[in-house]
Structures are given as C-alpha cells and as structure tokens.
mmCIF file of C-alpha atoms in Angstrom:
data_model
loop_
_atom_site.group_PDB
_atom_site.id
_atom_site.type_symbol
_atom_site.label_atom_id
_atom_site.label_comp_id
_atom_site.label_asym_id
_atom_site.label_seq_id
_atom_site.Cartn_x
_atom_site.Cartn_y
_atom_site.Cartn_z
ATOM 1 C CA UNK G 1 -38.285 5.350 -35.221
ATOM 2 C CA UNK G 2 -37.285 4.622 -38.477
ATOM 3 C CA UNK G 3 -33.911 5.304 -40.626
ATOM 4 C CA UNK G 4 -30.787 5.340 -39.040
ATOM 5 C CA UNK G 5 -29.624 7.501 -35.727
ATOM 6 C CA UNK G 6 -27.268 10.609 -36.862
ATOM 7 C CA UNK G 7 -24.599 10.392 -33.569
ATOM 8 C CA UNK G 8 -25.138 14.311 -31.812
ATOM 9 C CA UNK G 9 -21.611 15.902 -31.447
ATOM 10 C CA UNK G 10 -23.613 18.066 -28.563
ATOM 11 C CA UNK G 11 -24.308 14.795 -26.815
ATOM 12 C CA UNK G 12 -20.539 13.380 -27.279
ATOM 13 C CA UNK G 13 -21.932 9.804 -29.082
ATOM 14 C CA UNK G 14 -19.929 7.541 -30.687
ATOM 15 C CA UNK G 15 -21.295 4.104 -30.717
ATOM 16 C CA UNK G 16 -19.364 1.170 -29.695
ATOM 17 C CA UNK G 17 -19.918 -1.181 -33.191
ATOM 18 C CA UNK G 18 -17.065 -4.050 -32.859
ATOM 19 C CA UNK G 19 -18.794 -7.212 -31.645
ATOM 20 C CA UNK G 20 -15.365 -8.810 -30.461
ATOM 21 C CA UNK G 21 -14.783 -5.861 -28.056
ATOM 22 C CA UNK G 22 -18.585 -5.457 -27.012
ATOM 23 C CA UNK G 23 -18.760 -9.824 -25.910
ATOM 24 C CA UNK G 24 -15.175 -8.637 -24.139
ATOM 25 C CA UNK G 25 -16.613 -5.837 -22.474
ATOM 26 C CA UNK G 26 -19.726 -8.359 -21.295
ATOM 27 C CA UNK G 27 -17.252 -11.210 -20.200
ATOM 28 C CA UNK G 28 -15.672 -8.410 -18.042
ATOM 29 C CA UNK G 29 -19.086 -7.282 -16.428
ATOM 30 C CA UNK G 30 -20.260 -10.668 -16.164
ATOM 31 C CA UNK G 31 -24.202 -9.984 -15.523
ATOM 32 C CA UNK G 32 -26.254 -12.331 -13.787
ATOM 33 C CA UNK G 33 -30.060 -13.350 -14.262
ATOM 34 C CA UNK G 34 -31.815 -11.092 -11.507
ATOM 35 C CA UNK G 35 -29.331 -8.230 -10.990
ATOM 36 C CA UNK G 36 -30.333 -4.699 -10.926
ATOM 37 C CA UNK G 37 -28.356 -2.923 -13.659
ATOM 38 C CA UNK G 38 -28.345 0.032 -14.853
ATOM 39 C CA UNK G 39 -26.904 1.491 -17.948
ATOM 40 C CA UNK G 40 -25.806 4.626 -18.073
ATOM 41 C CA UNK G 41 -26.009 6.014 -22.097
ATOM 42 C CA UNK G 42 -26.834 2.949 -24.074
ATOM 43 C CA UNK G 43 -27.149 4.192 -27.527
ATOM 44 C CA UNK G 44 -28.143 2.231 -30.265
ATOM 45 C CA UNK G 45 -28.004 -0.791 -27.830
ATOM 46 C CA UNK G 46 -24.500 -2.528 -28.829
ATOM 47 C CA UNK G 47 -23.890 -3.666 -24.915
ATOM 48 C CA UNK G 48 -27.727 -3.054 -23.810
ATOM 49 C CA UNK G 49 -28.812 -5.964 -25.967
ATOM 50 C CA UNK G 50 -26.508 -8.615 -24.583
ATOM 51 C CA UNK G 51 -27.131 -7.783 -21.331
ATOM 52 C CA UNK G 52 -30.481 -7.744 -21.279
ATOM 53 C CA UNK G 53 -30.392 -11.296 -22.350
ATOM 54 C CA UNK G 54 -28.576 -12.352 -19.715
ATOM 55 C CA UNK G 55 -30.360 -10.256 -16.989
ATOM 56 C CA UNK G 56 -33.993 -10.635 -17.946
ATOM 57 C CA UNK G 57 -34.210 -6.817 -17.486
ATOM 58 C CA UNK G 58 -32.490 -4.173 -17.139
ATOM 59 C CA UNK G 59 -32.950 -0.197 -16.642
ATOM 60 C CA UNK G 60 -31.267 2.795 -18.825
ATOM 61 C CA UNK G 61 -30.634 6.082 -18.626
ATOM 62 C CA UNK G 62 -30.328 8.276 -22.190
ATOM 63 C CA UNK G 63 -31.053 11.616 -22.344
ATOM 64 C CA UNK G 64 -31.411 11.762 -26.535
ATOM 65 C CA UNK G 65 -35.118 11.634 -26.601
ATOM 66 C CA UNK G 66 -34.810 9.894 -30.026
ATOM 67 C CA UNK G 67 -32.884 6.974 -28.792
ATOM 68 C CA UNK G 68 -34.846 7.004 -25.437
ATOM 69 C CA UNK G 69 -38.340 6.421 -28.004
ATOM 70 C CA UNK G 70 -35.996 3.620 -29.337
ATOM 71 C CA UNK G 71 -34.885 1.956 -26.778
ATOM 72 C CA UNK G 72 -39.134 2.355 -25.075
ATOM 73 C CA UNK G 73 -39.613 -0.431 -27.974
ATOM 74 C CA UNK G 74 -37.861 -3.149 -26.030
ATOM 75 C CA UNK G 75 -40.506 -4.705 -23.244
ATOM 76 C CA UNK G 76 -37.587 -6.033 -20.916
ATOM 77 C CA UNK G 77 -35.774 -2.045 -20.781
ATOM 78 C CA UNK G 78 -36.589 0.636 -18.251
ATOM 79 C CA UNK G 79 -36.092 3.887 -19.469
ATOM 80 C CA UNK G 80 -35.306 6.832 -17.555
ATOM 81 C CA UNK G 81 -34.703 9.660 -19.664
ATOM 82 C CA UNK G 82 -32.771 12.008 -18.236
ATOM 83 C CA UNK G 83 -29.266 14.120 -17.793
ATOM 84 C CA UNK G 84 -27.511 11.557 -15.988
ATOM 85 C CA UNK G 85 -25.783 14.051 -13.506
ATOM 86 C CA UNK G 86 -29.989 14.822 -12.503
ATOM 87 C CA UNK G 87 -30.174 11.379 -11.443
ATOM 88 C CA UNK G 88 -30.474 10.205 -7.597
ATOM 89 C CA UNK G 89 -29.354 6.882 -7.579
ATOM 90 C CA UNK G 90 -29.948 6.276 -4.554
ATOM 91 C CA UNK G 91 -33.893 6.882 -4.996
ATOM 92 C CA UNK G 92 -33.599 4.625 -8.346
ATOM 93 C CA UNK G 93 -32.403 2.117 -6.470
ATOM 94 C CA UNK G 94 -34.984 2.311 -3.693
ATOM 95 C CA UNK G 95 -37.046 1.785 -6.568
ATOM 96 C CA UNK G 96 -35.667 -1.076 -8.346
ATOM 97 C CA UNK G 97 -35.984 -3.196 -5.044
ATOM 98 C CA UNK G 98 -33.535 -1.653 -2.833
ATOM 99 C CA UNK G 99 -30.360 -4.471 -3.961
ATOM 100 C CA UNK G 100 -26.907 -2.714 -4.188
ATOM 101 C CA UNK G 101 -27.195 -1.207 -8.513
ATOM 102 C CA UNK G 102 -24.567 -2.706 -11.126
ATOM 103 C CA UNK G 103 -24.134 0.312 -12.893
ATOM 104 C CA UNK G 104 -22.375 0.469 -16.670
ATOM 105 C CA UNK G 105 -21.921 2.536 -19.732
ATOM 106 C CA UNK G 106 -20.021 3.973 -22.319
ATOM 107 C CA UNK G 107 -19.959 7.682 -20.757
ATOM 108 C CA UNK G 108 -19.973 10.524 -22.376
ATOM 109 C CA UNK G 109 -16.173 11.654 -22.705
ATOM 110 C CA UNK G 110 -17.251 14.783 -22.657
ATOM 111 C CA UNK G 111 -18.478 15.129 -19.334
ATOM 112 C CA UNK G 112 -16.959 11.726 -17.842
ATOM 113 C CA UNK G 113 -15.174 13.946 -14.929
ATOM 114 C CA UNK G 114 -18.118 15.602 -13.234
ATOM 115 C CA UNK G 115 -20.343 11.984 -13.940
ATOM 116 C CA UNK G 116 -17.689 9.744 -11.827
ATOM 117 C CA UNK G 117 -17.876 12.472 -9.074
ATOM 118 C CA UNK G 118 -21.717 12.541 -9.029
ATOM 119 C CA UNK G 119 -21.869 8.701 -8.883
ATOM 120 C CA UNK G 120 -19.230 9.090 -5.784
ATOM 121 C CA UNK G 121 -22.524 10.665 -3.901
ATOM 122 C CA UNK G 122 -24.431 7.238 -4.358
ATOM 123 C CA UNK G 123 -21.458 5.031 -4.070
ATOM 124 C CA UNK G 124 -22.850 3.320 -0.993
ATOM 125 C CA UNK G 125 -25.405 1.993 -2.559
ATOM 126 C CA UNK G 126 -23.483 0.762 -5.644
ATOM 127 C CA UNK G 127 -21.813 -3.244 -5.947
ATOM 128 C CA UNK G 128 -19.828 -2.225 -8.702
ATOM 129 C CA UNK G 129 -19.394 0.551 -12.129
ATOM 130 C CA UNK G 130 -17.631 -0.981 -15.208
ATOM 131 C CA UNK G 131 -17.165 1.976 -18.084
ATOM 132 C CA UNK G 132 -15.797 2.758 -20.786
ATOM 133 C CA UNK G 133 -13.698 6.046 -20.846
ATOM 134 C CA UNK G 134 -11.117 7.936 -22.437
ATOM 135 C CA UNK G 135 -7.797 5.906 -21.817
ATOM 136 C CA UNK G 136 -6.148 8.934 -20.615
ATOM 137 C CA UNK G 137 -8.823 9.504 -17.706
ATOM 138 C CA UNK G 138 -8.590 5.927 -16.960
ATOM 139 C CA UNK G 139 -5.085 6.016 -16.567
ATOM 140 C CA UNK G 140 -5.742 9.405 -14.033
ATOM 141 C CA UNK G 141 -8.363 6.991 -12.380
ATOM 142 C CA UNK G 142 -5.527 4.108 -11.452
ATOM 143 C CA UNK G 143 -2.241 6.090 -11.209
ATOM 144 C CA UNK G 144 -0.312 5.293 -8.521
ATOM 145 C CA UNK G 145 1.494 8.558 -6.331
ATOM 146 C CA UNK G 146 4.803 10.201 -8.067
ATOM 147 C CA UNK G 147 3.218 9.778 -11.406
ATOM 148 C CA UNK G 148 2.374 12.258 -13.906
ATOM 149 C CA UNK G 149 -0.887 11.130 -14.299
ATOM 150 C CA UNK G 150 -1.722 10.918 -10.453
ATOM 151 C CA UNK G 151 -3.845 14.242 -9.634
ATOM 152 C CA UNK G 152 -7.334 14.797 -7.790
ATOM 153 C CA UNK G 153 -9.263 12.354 -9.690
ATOM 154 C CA UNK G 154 -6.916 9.944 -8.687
ATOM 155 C CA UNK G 155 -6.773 10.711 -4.865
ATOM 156 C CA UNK G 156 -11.194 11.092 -4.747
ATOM 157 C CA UNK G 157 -11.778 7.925 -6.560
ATOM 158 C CA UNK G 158 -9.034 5.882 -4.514
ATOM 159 C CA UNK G 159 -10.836 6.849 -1.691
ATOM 160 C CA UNK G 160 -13.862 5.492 -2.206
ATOM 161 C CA UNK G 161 -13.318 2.494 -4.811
ATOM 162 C CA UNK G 162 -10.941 -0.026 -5.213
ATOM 163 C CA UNK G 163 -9.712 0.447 -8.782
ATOM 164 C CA UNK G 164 -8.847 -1.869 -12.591
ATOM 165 C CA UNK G 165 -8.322 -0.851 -16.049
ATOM 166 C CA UNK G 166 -9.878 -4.402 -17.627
ATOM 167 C CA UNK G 167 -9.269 -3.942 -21.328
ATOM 168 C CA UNK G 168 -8.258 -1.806 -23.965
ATOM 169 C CA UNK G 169 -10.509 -0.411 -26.637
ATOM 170 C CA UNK G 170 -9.157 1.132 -30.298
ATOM 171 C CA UNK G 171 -10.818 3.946 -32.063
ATOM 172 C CA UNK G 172 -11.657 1.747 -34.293
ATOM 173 C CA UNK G 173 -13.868 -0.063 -32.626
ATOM 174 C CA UNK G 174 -16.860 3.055 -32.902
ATOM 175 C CA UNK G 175 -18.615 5.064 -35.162
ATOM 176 C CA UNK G 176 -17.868 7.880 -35.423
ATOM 177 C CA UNK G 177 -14.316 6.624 -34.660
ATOM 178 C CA UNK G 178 -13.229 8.983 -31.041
ATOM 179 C CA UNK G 179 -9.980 10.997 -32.043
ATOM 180 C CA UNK G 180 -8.608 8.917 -28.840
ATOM 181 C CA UNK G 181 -7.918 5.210 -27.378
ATOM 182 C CA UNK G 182 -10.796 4.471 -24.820
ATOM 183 C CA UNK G 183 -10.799 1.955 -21.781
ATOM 184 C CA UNK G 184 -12.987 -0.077 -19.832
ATOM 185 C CA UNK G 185 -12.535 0.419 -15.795
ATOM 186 C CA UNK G 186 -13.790 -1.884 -13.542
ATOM 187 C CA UNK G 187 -14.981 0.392 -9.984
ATOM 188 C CA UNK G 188 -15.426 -1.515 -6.763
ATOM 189 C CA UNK G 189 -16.216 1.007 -3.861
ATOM 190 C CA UNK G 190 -14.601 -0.007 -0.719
ATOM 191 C CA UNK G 191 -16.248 -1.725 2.231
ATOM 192 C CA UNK G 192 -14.984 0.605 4.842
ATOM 193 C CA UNK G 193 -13.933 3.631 3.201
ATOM 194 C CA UNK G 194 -12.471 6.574 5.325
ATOM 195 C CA UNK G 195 -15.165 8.859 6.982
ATOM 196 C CA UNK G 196 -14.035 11.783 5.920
ATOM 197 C CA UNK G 197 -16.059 14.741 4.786
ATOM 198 C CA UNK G 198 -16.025 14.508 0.487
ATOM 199 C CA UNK G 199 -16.279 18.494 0.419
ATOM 200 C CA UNK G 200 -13.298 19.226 2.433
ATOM 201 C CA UNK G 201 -11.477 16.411 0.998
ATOM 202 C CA UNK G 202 -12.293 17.931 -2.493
ATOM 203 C CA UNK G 203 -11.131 21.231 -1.325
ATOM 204 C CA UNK G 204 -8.023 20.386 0.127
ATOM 205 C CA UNK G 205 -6.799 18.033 -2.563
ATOM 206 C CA UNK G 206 -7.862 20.643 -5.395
ATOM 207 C CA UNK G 207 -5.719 23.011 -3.420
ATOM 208 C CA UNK G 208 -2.953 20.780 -3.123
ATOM 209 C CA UNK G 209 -2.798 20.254 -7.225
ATOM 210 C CA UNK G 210 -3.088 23.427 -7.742
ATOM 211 C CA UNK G 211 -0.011 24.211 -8.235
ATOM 212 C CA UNK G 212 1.879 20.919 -9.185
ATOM 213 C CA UNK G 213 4.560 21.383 -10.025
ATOM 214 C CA UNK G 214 5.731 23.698 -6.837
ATOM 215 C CA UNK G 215 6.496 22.051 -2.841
ATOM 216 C CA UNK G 216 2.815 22.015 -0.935
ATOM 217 C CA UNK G 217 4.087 24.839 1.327
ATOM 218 C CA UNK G 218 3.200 27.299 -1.372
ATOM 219 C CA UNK G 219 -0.161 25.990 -1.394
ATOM 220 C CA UNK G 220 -1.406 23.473 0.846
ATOM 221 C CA UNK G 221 0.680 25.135 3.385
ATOM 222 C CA UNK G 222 -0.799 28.469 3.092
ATOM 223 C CA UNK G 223 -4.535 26.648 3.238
ATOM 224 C CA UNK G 224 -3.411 24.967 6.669
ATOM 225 C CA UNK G 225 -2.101 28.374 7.642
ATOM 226 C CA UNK G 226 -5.567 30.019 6.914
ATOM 227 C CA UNK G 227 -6.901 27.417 9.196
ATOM 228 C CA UNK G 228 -4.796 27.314 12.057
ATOM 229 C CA UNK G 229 -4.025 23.808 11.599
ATOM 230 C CA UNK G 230 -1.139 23.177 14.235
ATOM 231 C CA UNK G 231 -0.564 19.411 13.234
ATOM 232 C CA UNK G 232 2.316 17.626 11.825
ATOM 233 C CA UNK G 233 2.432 17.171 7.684
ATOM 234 C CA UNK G 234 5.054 17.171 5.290
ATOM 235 C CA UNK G 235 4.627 20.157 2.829
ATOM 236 C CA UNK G 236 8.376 19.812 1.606
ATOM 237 C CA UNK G 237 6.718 17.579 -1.272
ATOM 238 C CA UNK G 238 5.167 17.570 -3.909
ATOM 239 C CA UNK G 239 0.998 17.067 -4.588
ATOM 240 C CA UNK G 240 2.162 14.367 -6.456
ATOM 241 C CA UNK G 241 4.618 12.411 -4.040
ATOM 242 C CA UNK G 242 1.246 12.291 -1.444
ATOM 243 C CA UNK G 243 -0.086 8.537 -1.076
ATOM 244 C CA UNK G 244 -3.620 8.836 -1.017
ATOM 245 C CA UNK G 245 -3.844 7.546 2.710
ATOM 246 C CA UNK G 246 -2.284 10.547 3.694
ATOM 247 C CA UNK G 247 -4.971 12.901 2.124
ATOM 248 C CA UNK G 248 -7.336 10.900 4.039
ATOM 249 C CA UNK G 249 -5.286 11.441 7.232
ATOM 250 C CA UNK G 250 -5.283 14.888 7.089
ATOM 251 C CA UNK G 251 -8.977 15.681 6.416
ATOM 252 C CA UNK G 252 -10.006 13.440 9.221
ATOM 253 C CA UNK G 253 -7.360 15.289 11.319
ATOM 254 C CA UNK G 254 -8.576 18.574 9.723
ATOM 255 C CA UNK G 255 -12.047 17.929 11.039
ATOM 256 C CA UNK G 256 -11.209 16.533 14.751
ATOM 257 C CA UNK G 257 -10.072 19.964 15.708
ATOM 258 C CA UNK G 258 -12.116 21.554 18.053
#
C-alpha cells in the first residue's frame, strides 16, 4: 500500500478532494454514533474518514482491490469488496444487525443509472441514500411532470422515494476534475409506497418514453391495445405531461384485470 492511488478511468474514479464540500456533504448526512452505514465506493476515504468518526464503524463497498487492501488497514471499516450491482442489501443488512442501512457514496457516474435501480430492489430495508451524482441525473431524479428532464428515472424513483437535491458540487472540487457539475441527492423511500409490480411498471413507463416527443396513443396506446386493456386513460398527451400518480394508477389497474 504504498505511493499514491492512479484514479482507473475503467472504474469511473474521481476523488472528491475539497474539504469545505466533503464537511458539507457530512452536515447533510448527519451520521449518528451507532448507525449502520454503508458506503457505497469510498475511494481514498475523503467522506469515509469523517464518518467513521462519528459512527464508530462503518461498512464499505469498493470493488478496486487496491483501495479495498487500503481501506482493510482501518480497524473500525468493513470491507466488502465487490461490484456493487452483485450486492444483496438486504442480506448485508441482515447481517449488520437487521436496523434499516444508511447508505452513501460518490457513485460511479458511469453506471449511476442501473445502481439507483438495483438499490430500488432493497429499498424497504433502507432509512435513507444521500449521493453524489452527475447534476444532470440528479436533476432527472427530482423533475417535476412537463419538464424536459422528467423521463423514466424520474417516474421509478418518485415512486418509491421521496426526493432532494441538497447541494451543489463544482468540478473542481475532484481529482481528476469530472468534465461535469455533480450533486448530492438526499433519497427517502416512502412509508407506503404504491404496490404495484416494479417490472410492469418499468415496462410500461419505458414504453411510454419511448417515443417522447409523439401523443401516448402511438405508443402506450398500442401497448394497452396488445393487452386488451378496456379502461379509461388519457393517451392524447404526452409521456411527459403524466404525473407520476397516474403511472402508478394504471399499473395497479393493469394488474386487477382478471
């Protein structure tokens, strides 16, 4: 473990480095002694450190076995090295006492997208996610409907988690410096979120964005046609002009039929 860690382009690292923004990011997450956290790509340990102290311990998941040997150095650190999207969070929590997992990170931006959906799996057994994203995804994660940025991500995570862009983070503030602005998101999942089935939800809202730009009847319509669904919804719209209740609506209505 000695000399310095070269950031992996493969892995998407760039290390968060500005102290000012790291104690803003830890004001924001607010960790208390005792919680079960988990950090999700800690790196060189810019947020891992201060949180740590303020936990007691705290468990990580990096799957650069260089910064995983690391990271092994610190006694009060788990470390579960591993592809992130492998992980069942639900069994690490089981494991880690059972108490509703904290989880953070600075994710990949790389793979952000299908990350965020594999967490939405476990999301029952989560208190609340703060990460640090790409500022445009963030701003895909919060939009509100007859936006350009509202679009599937939008419409899955509303769903399930009640949603805050918390602060702003520059380029600057990393090295390597990102070629983009980045975010930090606070994600509470909701107490009583719709039962509806995630797969056909997924299906029908990918459908529906498919073709944005055009009224649903040329897609969503012809979906519901496929499916016999005799029910009442407005396709003269666009995907866009949809509140996410109504997605919602029409899964669970989707799924009553006989």
């Amino acid at each position: 473990m000695t000399g310095p860690h070269v950031a992996r382009k493969r892995f998407g690292q760039h290390f968060l480095a500005d102290v000012a923004i790291v104690d803003a990011i830890v004001r924001e997450i607010d960790p208390r002694p005792g919680q079960t956290m988990v950090e999700i790509g800690p790196g060189l340990a810019a947020l891992t450190q201060p949180l740590v102290e303020r936990l007691g311990r705290l468990t990580v998941i990096e799957l650069d076995r260089d910064l995983a040997a690391r990271l092994r150095a610190h006694s009060q650190l788990e470390v579960v090295e591993s592809d992130v999207l492998k992980v069942d969070f639900a069994a690490l929590a089981d494991r880690l006492g059972g108490a509703p997992l904290r989880v953070v990170g600075n994710l990949p931006y790389n793979i952000s997208s299908p990350i965020l959906f594999h967490l939405l799996d476990f999301a029952h057994r989560v208190q609340d996610q703060h990460f640090m994203l790409q500022k445009e995804v963030v701003d895909r994660m919060v939009a509100a409907p007859s936006t350009a940025d509202y679009g599937r991500l939008s419409v899955m995570l509303q769903w399930r988690y009640a949603m805050e862009d918390v602060l702003f983070v520059p380029p600057s503030a990393f090295d390597p410096p990102p070629r983009v602005d980045s975010a930090v998101v606070r994600m509470v999942p909701l107490a009583e979120p719709a039962a509806v089935d995630p797969a056909l939800l997924s299906e029908l809202v990918r459908v529906a964005f498919s073709q944005r730009r055009k009224l649903l009847r040329h897609s969503l319509g012809k979906w519901l046609e496929q499916r016999a669904f005799a029910g009442s919804f407005d396709l003269q719209r666009r995907a866009e002009e949809v509140p996410v209740g109504e997605y919602l609506a029409l899964a669970l209505a989707l799924a009553a039929r006989p």
